[in-house]
Amino acid sequence: KAGVTQTPRYLIKTRGQQVTLSCSPISGHRSVSWYQQTPGQGLQFLFEYFSETQRNKGNFPGRFSGRQFSNSRSEMNVSTLELGDSALYLCASSLEGSTSGRRGEQFFGPGTRLTVL
Amino acid sequence: GQQLNQSPQSMFIQEGEDVSMNCTSSSIFNTWLWYKQDPGEGPVLLIALYKAGELTSNGRLTAQFGITRKDSFLNISASIPSDVGIYFCAGFITGANSKLTFGKGITLSVRP
């Protein structure tokens, strides 16, 4: 079974631009979560989508948004990029958000490394 | 937001040694997970624990879910060079705002 895939792997943008990152979950997984990873803050939760609905959201500004499609693929968008948005953006999929026997078990993709200049 | 406590930030051991890492929280969780991350890659799930007191092994790795539900530990036995990486603990609690909460990670170095 193929793992979680994320595209692109690397991105360089300038301040003020916007960016869209893509994530394809493991086949059969319906929940997709997004995280931002930086050396100073570690792994910070952005949001979770399940069945095309945002089910949970972290403490990030409204510039960060996402969506999920009917095939469970997900995208996240960051508008008006700031230097501090430079980070590794990770997507993780799980079989079900919270009610499966293997609750909480999430599988991560390789990430998209975003650099904002 | 809340983070789990992992310390020290870095550990240096000799190849062949055992190493133990623990993770603590002020809140209870009903799942504890341990991940390893290599440079430039996403975290890989090593072990998942679902019950207080549970002890689970995966090869040379052993992890335990603390009885208070506020801590967990990971032990790596007979370390080898490929054990180098960052080890994260993560906790999960079911509920309206269920999500994974991560520690800041421990960077493990193994001297040959």
PDB file of N, CA, C and O in Angstrom, chain B residues 67-102:
ATOM      1  N   ILE B  67       1.199   4.368  33.900  1.00  0.00           N
ATOM      2  CA  ILE B  67      -0.010   3.997  34.621  1.00  0.00           C
ATOM      3  C   ILE B  67      -0.895   5.205  34.938  1.00  0.00           C
ATOM      4  O   ILE B  67      -2.116   5.086  35.058  1.00  0.00           O
ATOM      5  N   THR B  68      -0.285   6.387  35.067  1.00  0.00           N
ATOM      6  CA  THR B  68      -1.067   7.602  35.338  1.00  0.00           C
ATOM      7  C   THR B  68      -1.667   8.185  34.069  1.00  0.00           C
ATOM      8  O   THR B  68      -2.444   9.151  34.124  1.00  0.00           O
ATOM      9  N   ARG B  69      -1.299   7.639  32.920  1.00  0.00           N
ATOM     10  CA  ARG B  69      -1.711   8.120  31.584  1.00  0.00           C
ATOM     11  C   ARG B  69      -1.104   9.473  31.234  1.00  0.00           C
ATOM     12  O   ARG B  69      -1.483  10.087  30.248  1.00  0.00           O
ATOM     13  N   LYS B  70      -0.121   9.911  32.053  1.00  0.00           N
ATOM     14  CA  LYS B  70       0.510  11.213  31.801  1.00  0.00           C
ATOM     15  C   LYS B  70       1.949  11.060  31.346  1.00  0.00           C
ATOM     16  O   LYS B  70       2.676  12.056  31.249  1.00  0.00           O
ATOM     17  N   ASP B  71       2.399   9.840  31.123  1.00  0.00           N
ATOM     18  CA  ASP B  71       3.771   9.674  30.669  1.00  0.00           C
ATOM     19  C   ASP B  71       3.946   8.380  29.890  1.00  0.00           C
ATOM     20  O   ASP B  71       3.118   7.474  29.938  1.00  0.00           O
ATOM     21  N   SER B  72       5.063   8.351  29.160  1.00  0.00           N
ATOM     22  CA  SER B  72       5.419   7.166  28.398  1.00  0.00           C
ATOM     23  C   SER B  72       6.931   7.137  28.271  1.00  0.00           C
ATOM     24  O   SER B  72       7.596   8.174  28.348  1.00  0.00           O
ATOM     25  N   PHE B  73       7.494   5.951  28.104  1.00  0.00           N
ATOM     26  CA  PHE B  73       8.926   5.886  27.826  1.00  0.00           C
ATOM     27  C   PHE B  73       9.197   4.971  26.643  1.00  0.00           C
ATOM     28  O   PHE B  73       8.408   4.085  26.305  1.00  0.00           O
ATOM     29  N   LEU B  74      10.344   5.244  26.014  1.00  0.00           N
ATOM     30  CA  LEU B  74      10.816   4.433  24.887  1.00  0.00           C
ATOM     31  C   LEU B  74      12.227   3.970  25.210  1.00  0.00           C
ATOM     32  O   LEU B  74      13.064   4.773  25.615  1.00  0.00           O
ATOM     33  N   ASN B  75      12.470   2.697  25.022  1.00  0.00           N
ATOM     34  CA  ASN B  75      13.803   2.149  25.225  1.00  0.00           C
ATOM     35  C   ASN B  75      14.303   1.542  23.920  1.00  0.00           C
ATOM     36  O   ASN B  75      13.576   0.818  23.243  1.00  0.00           O
ATOM     37  N   ILE B  76      15.542   1.865  23.589  1.00  0.00           N
ATOM     38  CA  ILE B  76      16.186   1.273  22.416  1.00  0.00           C
ATOM     39  C   ILE B  76      17.349   0.441  22.937  1.00  0.00           C
ATOM     40  O   ILE B  76      18.226   0.949  23.660  1.00  0.00           O
ATOM     41  N   SER B  77      17.367  -0.825  22.602  1.00  0.00           N
ATOM     42  CA  SER B  77      18.449  -1.679  23.090  1.00  0.00           C
ATOM     43  C   SER B  77      19.472  -1.917  21.985  1.00  0.00           C
ATOM     44  O   SER B  77      19.145  -1.875  20.798  1.00  0.00           O
ATOM     45  N   ALA B  78      20.715  -2.130  22.413  1.00  0.00           N
ATOM     46  CA  ALA B  78      21.805  -2.459  21.487  1.00  0.00           C
ATOM     47  C   ALA B  78      21.804  -1.522  20.279  1.00  0.00           C
ATOM     48  O   ALA B  78      21.664  -1.958  19.134  1.00  0.00           O
ATOM     49  N   SER B  79      21.987  -0.244  20.531  1.00  0.00           N
ATOM     50  CA  SER B  79      21.860   0.773  19.481  1.00  0.00           C
ATOM     51  C   SER B  79      22.835   0.531  18.333  1.00  0.00           C
ATOM     52  O   SER B  79      23.944  -0.016  18.508  1.00  0.00           O
ATOM     53  N   ILE B  80      22.398   0.935  17.143  1.00  0.00           N
ATOM     54  CA  ILE B  80      23.202   0.829  15.925  1.00  0.00           C
ATOM     55  C   ILE B  80      23.209   2.190  15.242  1.00  0.00           C
ATOM     56  O   ILE B  80      22.373   3.046  15.560  1.00  0.00           O
ATOM     57  N   PRO B  81      24.142   2.431  14.335  1.00  0.00           N
ATOM     58  CA  PRO B  81      24.242   3.763  13.709  1.00  0.00           C
ATOM     59  C   PRO B  81      22.955   4.258  13.062  1.00  0.00           C
ATOM     60  O   PRO B  81      22.662   5.458  13.099  1.00  0.00           O
ATOM     61  N   SER B  82      22.150   3.387  12.505  1.00  0.00           N
ATOM     62  CA  SER B  82      20.919   3.848  11.845  1.00  0.00           C
ATOM     63  C   SER B  82      19.835   4.266  12.836  1.00  0.00           C
ATOM     64  O   SER B  82      18.769   4.735  12.426  1.00  0.00           O
ATOM     65  N   ASP B  83      20.092   4.132  14.131  1.00  0.00           N
ATOM     66  CA  ASP B  83      19.139   4.649  15.133  1.00  0.00           C
ATOM     67  C   ASP B  83      19.242   6.168  15.253  1.00  0.00           C
ATOM     68  O   ASP B  83      18.411   6.793  15.912  1.00  0.00           O
ATOM     69  N   VAL B  84      20.246   6.760  14.634  1.00  0.00           N
ATOM     70  CA  VAL B  84      20.397   8.218  14.660  1.00  0.00           C
ATOM     71  C   VAL B  84      19.151   8.878  14.077  1.00  0.00           C
ATOM     72  O   VAL B  84      18.621   8.447  13.064  1.00  0.00           O
ATOM     73  N   GLY B  85      18.685   9.919  14.755  1.00  0.00           N
ATOM     74  CA  GLY B  85      17.514  10.645  14.271  1.00  0.00           C
ATOM     75  C   GLY B  85      16.859  11.388  15.414  1.00  0.00           C
ATOM     76  O   GLY B  85      17.393  11.467  16.521  1.00  0.00           O
ATOM     77  N   ILE B  86      15.697  11.947  15.144  1.00  0.00           N
ATOM     78  CA  ILE B  86      14.937  12.668  16.168  1.00  0.00           C
ATOM     79  C   ILE B  86      13.753  11.805  16.576  1.00  0.00           C
ATOM     80  O   ILE B  86      12.985  11.343  15.727  1.00  0.00           O
ATOM     81  N   TYR B  87      13.614  11.603  17.871  1.00  0.00           N
ATOM     82  CA  TYR B  87      12.541  10.777  18.409  1.00  0.00           C
ATOM     83  C   TYR B  87      11.490  11.673  19.067  1.00  0.00           C
ATOM     84  O   TYR B  87      11.793  12.444  19.971  1.00  0.00           O
ATOM     85  N   PHE B  88      10.272  11.563  18.583  1.00  0.00           N
ATOM     86  CA  PHE B  88       9.152  12.347  19.105  1.00  0.00           C
ATOM     87  C   PHE B  88       8.170  11.444  19.827  1.00  0.00           C
ATOM     88  O   PHE B  88       7.850  10.360  19.346  1.00  0.00           O
ATOM     89  N   CYS B  89       7.665  11.935  20.941  1.00  0.00           N
ATOM     90  CA  CYS B  89       6.504  11.303  21.536  1.00  0.00           C
ATOM     91  C   CYS B  89       5.279  12.125  21.149  1.00  0.00           C
ATOM     92  O   CYS B  89       5.385  13.322  20.857  1.00  0.00           O
ATOM     93  N   ALA B  90       4.137  11.494  21.143  1.00  0.00           N
ATOM     94  CA  ALA B  90       2.886  12.189  20.836  1.00  0.00           C
ATOM     95  C   ALA B  90       1.771  11.562  21.654  1.00  0.00           C
ATOM     96  O   ALA B  90       1.740  10.349  21.850  1.00  0.00           O
ATOM     97  N   GLY B  91       0.872  12.409  22.126  1.00  0.00           N
ATOM     98  CA  GLY B  91      -0.266  11.930  22.891  1.00  0.00           C
ATOM     99  C   GLY B  91      -1.554  12.281  22.182  1.00  0.00           C
ATOM    100  O   GLY B  91      -1.633  13.274  21.445  1.00  0.00           O
ATOM    101  N   PHE B  92      -2.564  11.448  22.389  1.00  0.00           N
ATOM    102  CA  PHE B  92      -3.863  11.653  21.747  1.00  0.00           C
ATOM    103  C   PHE B  92      -4.951  11.389  22.765  1.00  0.00           C
ATOM    104  O   PHE B  92      -4.897  10.412  23.515  1.00  0.00           O
ATOM    105  N   ILE B  93      -5.943  12.279  22.794  1.00  0.00           N
ATOM    106  CA  ILE B  93      -7.106  12.073  23.662  1.00  0.00           C
ATOM    107  C   ILE B  93      -8.340  12.219  22.792  1.00  0.00           C
ATOM    108  O   ILE B  93      -8.437  13.159  21.979  1.00  0.00           O
ATOM    109  N   THR B  94      -9.264  11.294  22.883  1.00  0.00           N
ATOM    110  CA  THR B  94     -10.484  11.378  22.088  1.00  0.00           C
ATOM    111  C   THR B  94     -11.400  12.445  22.672  1.00  0.00           C
ATOM    112  O   THR B  94     -11.337  12.762  23.853  1.00  0.00           O
ATOM    113  N   GLY B  95     -12.216  13.005  21.809  1.00  0.00           N
ATOM    114  CA  GLY B  95     -13.112  14.052  22.251  1.00  0.00           C
ATOM    115  C   GLY B  95     -13.374  15.029  21.136  1.00  0.00           C
ATOM    116  O   GLY B  95     -12.943  14.823  20.005  1.00  0.00           O
ATOM    117  N   ALA B  96     -14.066  16.103  21.458  1.00  0.00           N
ATOM    118  CA  ALA B  96     -14.470  17.064  20.438  1.00  0.00           C
ATOM    119  C   ALA B  96     -13.277  17.679  19.722  1.00  0.00           C
ATOM    120  O   ALA B  96     -13.347  17.979  18.532  1.00  0.00           O
ATOM    121  N   ASN B  97     -12.201  17.910  20.415  1.00  0.00           N
ATOM    122  CA  ASN B  97     -11.038  18.539  19.787  1.00  0.00           C
ATOM    123  C   ASN B  97      -9.852  17.587  19.755  1.00  0.00           C
ATOM    124  O   ASN B  97      -8.724  17.984  20.030  1.00  0.00           O
ATOM    125  N   SER B  98     -10.118  16.339  19.438  1.00  0.00           N
ATOM    126  CA  SER B  98      -9.037  15.350  19.476  1.00  0.00           C
ATOM    127  C   SER B  98      -7.999  15.656  18.416  1.00  0.00           C
ATOM    128  O   SER B  98      -8.331  15.955  17.267  1.00  0.00           O
ATOM    129  N   LYS B  99      -6.733  15.622  18.822  1.00  0.00           N
ATOM    130  CA  LYS B  99      -5.625  15.839  17.919  1.00  0.00           C
ATOM    131  C   LYS B  99      -4.375  15.310  18.578  1.00  0.00           C
ATOM    132  O   LYS B  99      -4.343  15.095  19.784  1.00  0.00           O
ATOM    133  N   LEU B 100      -3.339  15.100  17.784  1.00  0.00           N
ATOM    134  CA  LEU B 100      -2.055  14.678  18.327  1.00  0.00           C
ATOM    135  C   LEU B 100      -1.328  15.877  18.903  1.00  0.00           C
ATOM    136  O   LEU B 100      -1.271  16.935  18.274  1.00  0.00           O
ATOM    137  N   THR B 101      -0.778  15.707  20.092  1.00  0.00           N
ATOM    138  CA  THR B 101       0.081  16.714  20.708  1.00  0.00           C
ATOM    139  C   THR B 101       1.470  16.113  20.781  1.00  0.00           C
ATOM    140  O   THR B 101       1.642  14.997  21.260  1.00  0.00           O
ATOM    141  N   PHE B 102       2.473  16.879  20.323  1.00  0.00           N
ATOM    142  CA  PHE B 102       3.833  16.360  20.211  1.00  0.00           C
ATOM    143  C   PHE B 102       4.786  16.953  21.231  1.00  0.00           C
ATOM    144  O   PHE B 102       4.629  18.109  21.661  1.00  0.00           O
TER     145      PHE B 102
END
